[in-house]
Short mmCIF file of C-alpha atoms in Angstrom, two decimals:
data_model
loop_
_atom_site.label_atom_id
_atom_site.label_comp_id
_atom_site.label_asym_id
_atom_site.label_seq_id
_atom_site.Cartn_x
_atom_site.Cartn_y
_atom_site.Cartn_z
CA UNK Q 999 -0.55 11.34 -12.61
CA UNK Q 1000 -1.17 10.70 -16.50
CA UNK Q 1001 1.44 8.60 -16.31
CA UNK Q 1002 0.73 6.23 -13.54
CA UNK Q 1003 -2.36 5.81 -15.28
CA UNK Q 1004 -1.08 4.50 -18.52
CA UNK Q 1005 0.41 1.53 -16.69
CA UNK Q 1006 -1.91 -2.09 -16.70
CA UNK Q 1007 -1.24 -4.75 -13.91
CA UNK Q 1008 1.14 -6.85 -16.35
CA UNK Q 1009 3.34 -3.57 -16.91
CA UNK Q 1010 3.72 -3.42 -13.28
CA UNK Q 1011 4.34 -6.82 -12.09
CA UNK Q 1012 6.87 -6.93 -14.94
CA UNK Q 1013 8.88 -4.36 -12.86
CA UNK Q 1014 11.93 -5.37 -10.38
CA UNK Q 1015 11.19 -2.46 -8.54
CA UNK Q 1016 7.79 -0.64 -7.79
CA UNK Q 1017 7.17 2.80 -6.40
CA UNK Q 1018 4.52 3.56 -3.96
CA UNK Q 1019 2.33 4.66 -6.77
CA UNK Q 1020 2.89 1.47 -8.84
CA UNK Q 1021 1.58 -0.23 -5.25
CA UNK Q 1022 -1.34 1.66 -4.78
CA UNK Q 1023 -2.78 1.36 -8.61
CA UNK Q 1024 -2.38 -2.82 -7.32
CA UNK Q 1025 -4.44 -2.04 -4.51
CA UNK Q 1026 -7.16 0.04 -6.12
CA UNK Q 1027 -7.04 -2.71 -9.16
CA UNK Q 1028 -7.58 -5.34 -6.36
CA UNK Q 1029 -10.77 -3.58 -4.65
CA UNK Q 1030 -12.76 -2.76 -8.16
CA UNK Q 1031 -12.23 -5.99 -9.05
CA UNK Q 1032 -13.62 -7.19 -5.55
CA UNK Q 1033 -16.12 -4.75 -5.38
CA UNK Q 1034 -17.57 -5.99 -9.46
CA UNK Q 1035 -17.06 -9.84 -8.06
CA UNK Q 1036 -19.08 -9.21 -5.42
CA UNK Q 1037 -22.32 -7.43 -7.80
CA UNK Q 1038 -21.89 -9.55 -10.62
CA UNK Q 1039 -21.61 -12.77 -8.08
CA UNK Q 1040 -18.13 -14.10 -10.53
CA UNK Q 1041 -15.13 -14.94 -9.51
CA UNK Q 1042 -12.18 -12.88 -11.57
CA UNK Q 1043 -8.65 -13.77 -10.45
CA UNK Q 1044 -6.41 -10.91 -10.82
CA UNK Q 1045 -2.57 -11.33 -12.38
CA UNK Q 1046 -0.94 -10.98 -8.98
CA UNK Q 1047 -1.10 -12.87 -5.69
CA UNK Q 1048 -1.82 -11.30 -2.18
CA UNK Q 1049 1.53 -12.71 -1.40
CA UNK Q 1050 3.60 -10.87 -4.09
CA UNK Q 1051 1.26 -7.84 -3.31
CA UNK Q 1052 2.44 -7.79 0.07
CA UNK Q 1053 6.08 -8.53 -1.44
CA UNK Q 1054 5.78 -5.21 -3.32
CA UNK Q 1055 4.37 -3.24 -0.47
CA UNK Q 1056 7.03 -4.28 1.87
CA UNK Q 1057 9.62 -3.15 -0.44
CA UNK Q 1058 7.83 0.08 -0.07
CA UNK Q 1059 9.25 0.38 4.04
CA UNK Q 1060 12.71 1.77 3.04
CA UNK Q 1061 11.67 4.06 0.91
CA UNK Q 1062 9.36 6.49 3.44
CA UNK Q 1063 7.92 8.82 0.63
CA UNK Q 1064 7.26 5.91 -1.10
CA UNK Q 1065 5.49 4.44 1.28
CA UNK Q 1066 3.47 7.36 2.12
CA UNK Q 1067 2.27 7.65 -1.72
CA UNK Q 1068 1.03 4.13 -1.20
CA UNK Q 1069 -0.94 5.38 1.96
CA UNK Q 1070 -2.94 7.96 -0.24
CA UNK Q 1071 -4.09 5.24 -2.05
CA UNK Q 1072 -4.87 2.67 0.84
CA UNK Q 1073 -6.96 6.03 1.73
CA UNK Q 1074 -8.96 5.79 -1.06
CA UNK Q 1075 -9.65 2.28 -1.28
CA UNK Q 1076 -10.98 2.78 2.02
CA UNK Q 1077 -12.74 5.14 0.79
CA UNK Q 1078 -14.09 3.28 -2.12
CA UNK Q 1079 -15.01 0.26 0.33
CA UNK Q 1080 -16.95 2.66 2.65
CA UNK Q 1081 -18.94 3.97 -0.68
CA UNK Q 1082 -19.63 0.48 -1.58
CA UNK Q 1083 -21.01 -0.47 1.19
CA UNK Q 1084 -22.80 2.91 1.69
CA UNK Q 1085 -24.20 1.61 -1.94
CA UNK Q 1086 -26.10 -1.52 -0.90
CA UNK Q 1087 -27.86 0.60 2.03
CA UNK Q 1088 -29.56 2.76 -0.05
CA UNK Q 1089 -29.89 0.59 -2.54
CA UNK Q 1090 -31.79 -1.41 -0.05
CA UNK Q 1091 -33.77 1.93 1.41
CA UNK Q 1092 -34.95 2.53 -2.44
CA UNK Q 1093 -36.23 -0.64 -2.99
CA UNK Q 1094 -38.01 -1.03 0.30
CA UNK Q 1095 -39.87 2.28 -0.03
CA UNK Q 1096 -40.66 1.72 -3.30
CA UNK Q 1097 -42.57 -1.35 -2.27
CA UNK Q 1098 -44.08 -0.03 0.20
CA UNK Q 1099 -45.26 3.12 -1.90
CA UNK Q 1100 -46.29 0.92 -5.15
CA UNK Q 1101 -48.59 -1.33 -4.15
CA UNK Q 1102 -50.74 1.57 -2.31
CA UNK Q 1103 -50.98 3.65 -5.11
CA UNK Q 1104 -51.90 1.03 -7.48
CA UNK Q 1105 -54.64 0.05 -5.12
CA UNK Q 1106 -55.78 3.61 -4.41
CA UNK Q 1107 -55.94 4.13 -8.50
CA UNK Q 1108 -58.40 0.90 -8.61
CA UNK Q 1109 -60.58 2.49 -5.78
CA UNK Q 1110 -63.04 4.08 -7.94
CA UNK Q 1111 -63.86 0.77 -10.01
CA UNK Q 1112 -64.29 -0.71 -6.50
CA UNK Q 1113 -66.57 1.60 -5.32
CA UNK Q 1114 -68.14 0.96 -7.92
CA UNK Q 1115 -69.01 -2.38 -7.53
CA UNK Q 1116 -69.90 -1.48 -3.36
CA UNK Q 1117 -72.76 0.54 -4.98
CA UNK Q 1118 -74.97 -2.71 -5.25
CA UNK Q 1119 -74.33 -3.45 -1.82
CA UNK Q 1120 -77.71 -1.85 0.82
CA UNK Q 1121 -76.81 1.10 1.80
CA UNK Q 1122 -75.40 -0.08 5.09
CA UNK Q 1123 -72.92 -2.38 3.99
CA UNK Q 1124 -71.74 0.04 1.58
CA UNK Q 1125 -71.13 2.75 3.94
CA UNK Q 1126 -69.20 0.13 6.04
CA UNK Q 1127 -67.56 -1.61 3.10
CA UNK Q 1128 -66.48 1.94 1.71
CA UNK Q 1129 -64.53 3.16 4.76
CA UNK Q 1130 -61.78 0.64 4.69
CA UNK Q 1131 -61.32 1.17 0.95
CA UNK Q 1132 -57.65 2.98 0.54
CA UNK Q 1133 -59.14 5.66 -1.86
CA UNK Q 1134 -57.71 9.00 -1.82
CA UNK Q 1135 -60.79 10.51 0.65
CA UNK Q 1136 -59.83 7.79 2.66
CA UNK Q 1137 -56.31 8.33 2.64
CA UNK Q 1138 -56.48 11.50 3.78
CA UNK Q 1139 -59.07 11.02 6.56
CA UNK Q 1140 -58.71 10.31 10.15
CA UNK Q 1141 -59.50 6.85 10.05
CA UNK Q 1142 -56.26 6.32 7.86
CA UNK Q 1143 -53.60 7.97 9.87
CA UNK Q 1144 -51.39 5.11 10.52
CA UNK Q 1145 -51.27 4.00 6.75
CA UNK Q 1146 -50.45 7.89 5.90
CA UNK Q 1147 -47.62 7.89 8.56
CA UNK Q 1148 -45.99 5.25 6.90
CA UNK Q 1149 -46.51 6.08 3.31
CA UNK Q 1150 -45.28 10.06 3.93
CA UNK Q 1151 -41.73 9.64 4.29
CA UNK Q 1152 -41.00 7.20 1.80
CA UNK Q 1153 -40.73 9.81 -0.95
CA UNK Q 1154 -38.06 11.62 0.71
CA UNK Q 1155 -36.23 8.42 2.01
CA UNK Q 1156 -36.22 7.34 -1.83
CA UNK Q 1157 -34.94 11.08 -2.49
CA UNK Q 1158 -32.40 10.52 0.23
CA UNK Q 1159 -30.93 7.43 -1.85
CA UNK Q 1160 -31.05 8.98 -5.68
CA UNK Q 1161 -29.02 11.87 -3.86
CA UNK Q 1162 -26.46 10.15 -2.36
CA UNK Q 1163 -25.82 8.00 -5.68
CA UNK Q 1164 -25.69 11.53 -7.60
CA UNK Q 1165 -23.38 13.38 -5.01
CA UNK Q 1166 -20.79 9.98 -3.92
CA UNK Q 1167 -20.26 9.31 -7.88
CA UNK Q 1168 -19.46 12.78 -8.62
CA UNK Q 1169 -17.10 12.97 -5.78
CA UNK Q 1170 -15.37 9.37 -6.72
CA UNK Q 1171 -15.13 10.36 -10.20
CA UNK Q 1172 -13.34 13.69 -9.31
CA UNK Q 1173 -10.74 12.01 -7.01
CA UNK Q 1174 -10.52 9.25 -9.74
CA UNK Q 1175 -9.63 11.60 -12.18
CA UNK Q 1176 -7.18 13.05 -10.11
CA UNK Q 1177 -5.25 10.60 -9.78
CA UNK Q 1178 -5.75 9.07 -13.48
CA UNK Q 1179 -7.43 5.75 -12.03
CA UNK Q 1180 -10.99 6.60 -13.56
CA UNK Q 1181 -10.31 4.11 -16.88
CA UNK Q 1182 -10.60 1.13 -14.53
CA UNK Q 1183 -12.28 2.45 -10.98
CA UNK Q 1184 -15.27 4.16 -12.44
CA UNK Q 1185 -16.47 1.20 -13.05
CA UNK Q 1186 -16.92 0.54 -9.32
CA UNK Q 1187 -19.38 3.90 -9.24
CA UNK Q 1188 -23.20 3.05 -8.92
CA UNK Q 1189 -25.50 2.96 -11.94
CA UNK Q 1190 -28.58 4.79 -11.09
CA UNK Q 1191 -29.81 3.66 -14.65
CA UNK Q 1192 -31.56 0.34 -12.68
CA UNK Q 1193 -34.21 2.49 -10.82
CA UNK Q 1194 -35.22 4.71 -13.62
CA UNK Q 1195 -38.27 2.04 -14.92
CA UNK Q 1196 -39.12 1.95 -10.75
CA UNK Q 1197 -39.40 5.48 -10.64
CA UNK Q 1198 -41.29 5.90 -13.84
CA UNK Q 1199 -44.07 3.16 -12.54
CA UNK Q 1200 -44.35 4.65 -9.22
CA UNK Q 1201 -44.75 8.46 -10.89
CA UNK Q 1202 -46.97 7.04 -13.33
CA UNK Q 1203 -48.88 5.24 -10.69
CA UNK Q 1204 -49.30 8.23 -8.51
CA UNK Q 1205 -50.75 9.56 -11.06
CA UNK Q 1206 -53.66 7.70 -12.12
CA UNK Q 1207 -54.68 8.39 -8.07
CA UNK Q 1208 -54.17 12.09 -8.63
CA UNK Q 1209 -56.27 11.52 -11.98
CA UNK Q 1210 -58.94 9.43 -9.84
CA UNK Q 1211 -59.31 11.75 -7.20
CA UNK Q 1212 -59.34 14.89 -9.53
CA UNK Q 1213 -60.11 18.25 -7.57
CA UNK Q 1214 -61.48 16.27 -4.58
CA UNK Q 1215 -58.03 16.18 -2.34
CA UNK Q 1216 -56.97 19.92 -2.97
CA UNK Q 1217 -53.73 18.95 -4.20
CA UNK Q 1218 -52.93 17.09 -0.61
CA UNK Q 1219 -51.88 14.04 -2.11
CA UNK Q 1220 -48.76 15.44 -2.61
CA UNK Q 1221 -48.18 16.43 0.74
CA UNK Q 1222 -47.35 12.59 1.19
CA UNK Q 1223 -45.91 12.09 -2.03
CA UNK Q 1224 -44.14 14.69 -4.71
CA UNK Q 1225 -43.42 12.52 -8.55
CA UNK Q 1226 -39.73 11.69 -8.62
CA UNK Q 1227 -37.26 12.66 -10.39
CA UNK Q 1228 -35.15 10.83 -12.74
CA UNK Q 1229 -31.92 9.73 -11.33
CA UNK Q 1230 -29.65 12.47 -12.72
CA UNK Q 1231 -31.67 14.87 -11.39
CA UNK Q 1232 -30.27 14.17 -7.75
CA UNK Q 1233 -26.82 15.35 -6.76
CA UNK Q 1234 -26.54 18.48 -8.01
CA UNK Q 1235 -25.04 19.93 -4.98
CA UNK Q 1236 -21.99 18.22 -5.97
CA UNK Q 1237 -22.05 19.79 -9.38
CA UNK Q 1238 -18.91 22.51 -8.58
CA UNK Q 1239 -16.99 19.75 -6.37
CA UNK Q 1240 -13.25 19.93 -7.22
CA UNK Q 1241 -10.69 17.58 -6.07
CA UNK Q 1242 -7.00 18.40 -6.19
CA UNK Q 1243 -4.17 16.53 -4.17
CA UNK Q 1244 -1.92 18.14 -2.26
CA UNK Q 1245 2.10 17.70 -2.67
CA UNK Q 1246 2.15 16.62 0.72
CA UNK Q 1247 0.91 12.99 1.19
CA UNK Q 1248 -0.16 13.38 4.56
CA UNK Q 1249 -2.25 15.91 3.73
CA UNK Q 1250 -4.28 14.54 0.50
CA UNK Q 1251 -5.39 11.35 3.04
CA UNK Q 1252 -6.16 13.66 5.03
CA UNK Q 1253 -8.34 15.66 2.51
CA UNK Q 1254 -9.05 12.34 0.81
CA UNK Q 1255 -10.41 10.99 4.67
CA UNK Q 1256 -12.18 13.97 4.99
CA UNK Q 1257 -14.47 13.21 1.75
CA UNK Q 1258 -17.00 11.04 3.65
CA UNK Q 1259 -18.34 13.55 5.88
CA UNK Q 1260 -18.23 16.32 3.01
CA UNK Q 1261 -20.70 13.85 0.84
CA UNK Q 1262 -23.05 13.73 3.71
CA UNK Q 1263 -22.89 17.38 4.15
CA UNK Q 1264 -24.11 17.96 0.18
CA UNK Q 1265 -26.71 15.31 0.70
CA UNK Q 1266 -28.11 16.93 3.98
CA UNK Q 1267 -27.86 20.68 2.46
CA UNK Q 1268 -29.51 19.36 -1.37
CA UNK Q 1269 -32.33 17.41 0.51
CA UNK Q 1270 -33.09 21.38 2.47
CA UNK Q 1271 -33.15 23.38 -0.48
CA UNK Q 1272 -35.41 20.84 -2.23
CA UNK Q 1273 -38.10 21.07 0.68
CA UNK Q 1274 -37.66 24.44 0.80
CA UNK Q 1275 -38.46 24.73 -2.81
CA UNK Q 1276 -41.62 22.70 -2.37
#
């Protein structure tokens, strides 16, 4: 496998004949560079054409075991697609929680300043002014149960995200490894390092509320929300994941196939232990 590695695109299209491993590094060279387009929003041509890629693969039919080599890594670019794709939806479910979390903390923290101010009002106005002010007593009263049903899971759903960026990178960088394809497909693995400023606002934002409200909630402020973690601090249920291939090829895609489900297992199983831990 070290030595697939240590071949680059021109080494291979150099070649008059290609094995199925030769292929499949094409292939996988083909989808990071697709997948990296697509983020950066460039346009990178690669040193080979889909039609001499096909030319090579074709070559491939004669030669069954070949062939077959070349399917384990069609696998895995199918795998890698799924991932990517997997990426964007959580990337999207972090973002949207955190913007739906943000701006009600922030505006809970400036509650006391506003109350503040409501204190010149007669006493009736106040009272009425006062009760649709989103300050922690408010939050937690009955009057606010629709804003707390929406605020309560976004924690977890934001939790839900961070861990399946920790546990899917840790499982593509084991089955790059294996196969010596991590010097160029790592960088198709999702940087976690863009939501660490979100997190530390929203944490730090929570806790000017907590600060507001003192002893006055009981600590049930953090029955909707519990401070984040930073990103590396998710996934550690994939911490002992190994990834060998098997000398059969039908059996690593099927193995390799198999990963999907096995990342959504460690997600589902590291988001119980955390609650339970809570």
């Amino acid at each position: 496998m070290d030595e697939r590695s240590t071949k680059t695109v021109g080494e291979i299209m150099r070649q008059r004949t290609w094995s199925g491993s030769d292929a499949g590094l094409l292939y996988l060279h083909s989808a990071a560079n697709d997948i990296t387009d697509s983020l950066s929003g460039t346009r990178t041509r690669l040193p080979f054409t889909q039609k001499s890629f096909e030319r090579i693969v074709k070559s491939l039919v004669e030669r069954p075991a070949e062939y077959q080599t070349f399917c384990v890594y069609a696998e895995i670019r199918n795998l890698v697609m799924d991932v990517a794709k997997e990426d964007q939806t959580f990337k999207q479910q972090f973002y949207h929680f955190l913007y739906a979390l943000l701006p009600r903390f922030q505006e809970m923290a400036r509650a006391e300043k506003l109350s503040r101010l409501l204190a010149r009002l007669p006493e009736a106005e106040r009272a009425e002014a006062e009760a649709t002010v989103l300050s922690p007593e408010n939050l937690l009263s009955d009057g606010f149960q629709k804003v707390r049903a929406e605020m309560a899971p976004a924690g977890e759903c934001m939790e839900e995200a961070l861990t399946y960026f920790g546990i899917s990178n840790a499982v593509m960088k084991k089955v790059f490894e294996a196969f010596g394809t991590d010097s160029f497909m790592n960088q198709v693995l999702f940087d976690t390092e863009e939501f660490r400023a979100s997190i530390e606002e929203l944490n730090r934002a929570f806790g000017e509320v907590e600060e507001a409200a003192g002893g006055r909630t009981g600590g049930r402020l953090r029955r909707i929300y519990t401070p984040l973690g930073s990103p590396e601090s998710y996934g550690r249920e994939a911490e002992g994941f190994e990834f060998k291939p098997d000398a059969d090829a039908g059996t690593t895609i099927q193995m390799i196939s198999g990963l999907k489900a096995e990342m959504t297992r460690m997600c589902a199983e590291e988001a119980r232990k955390r609650r339970r831990s809570r």
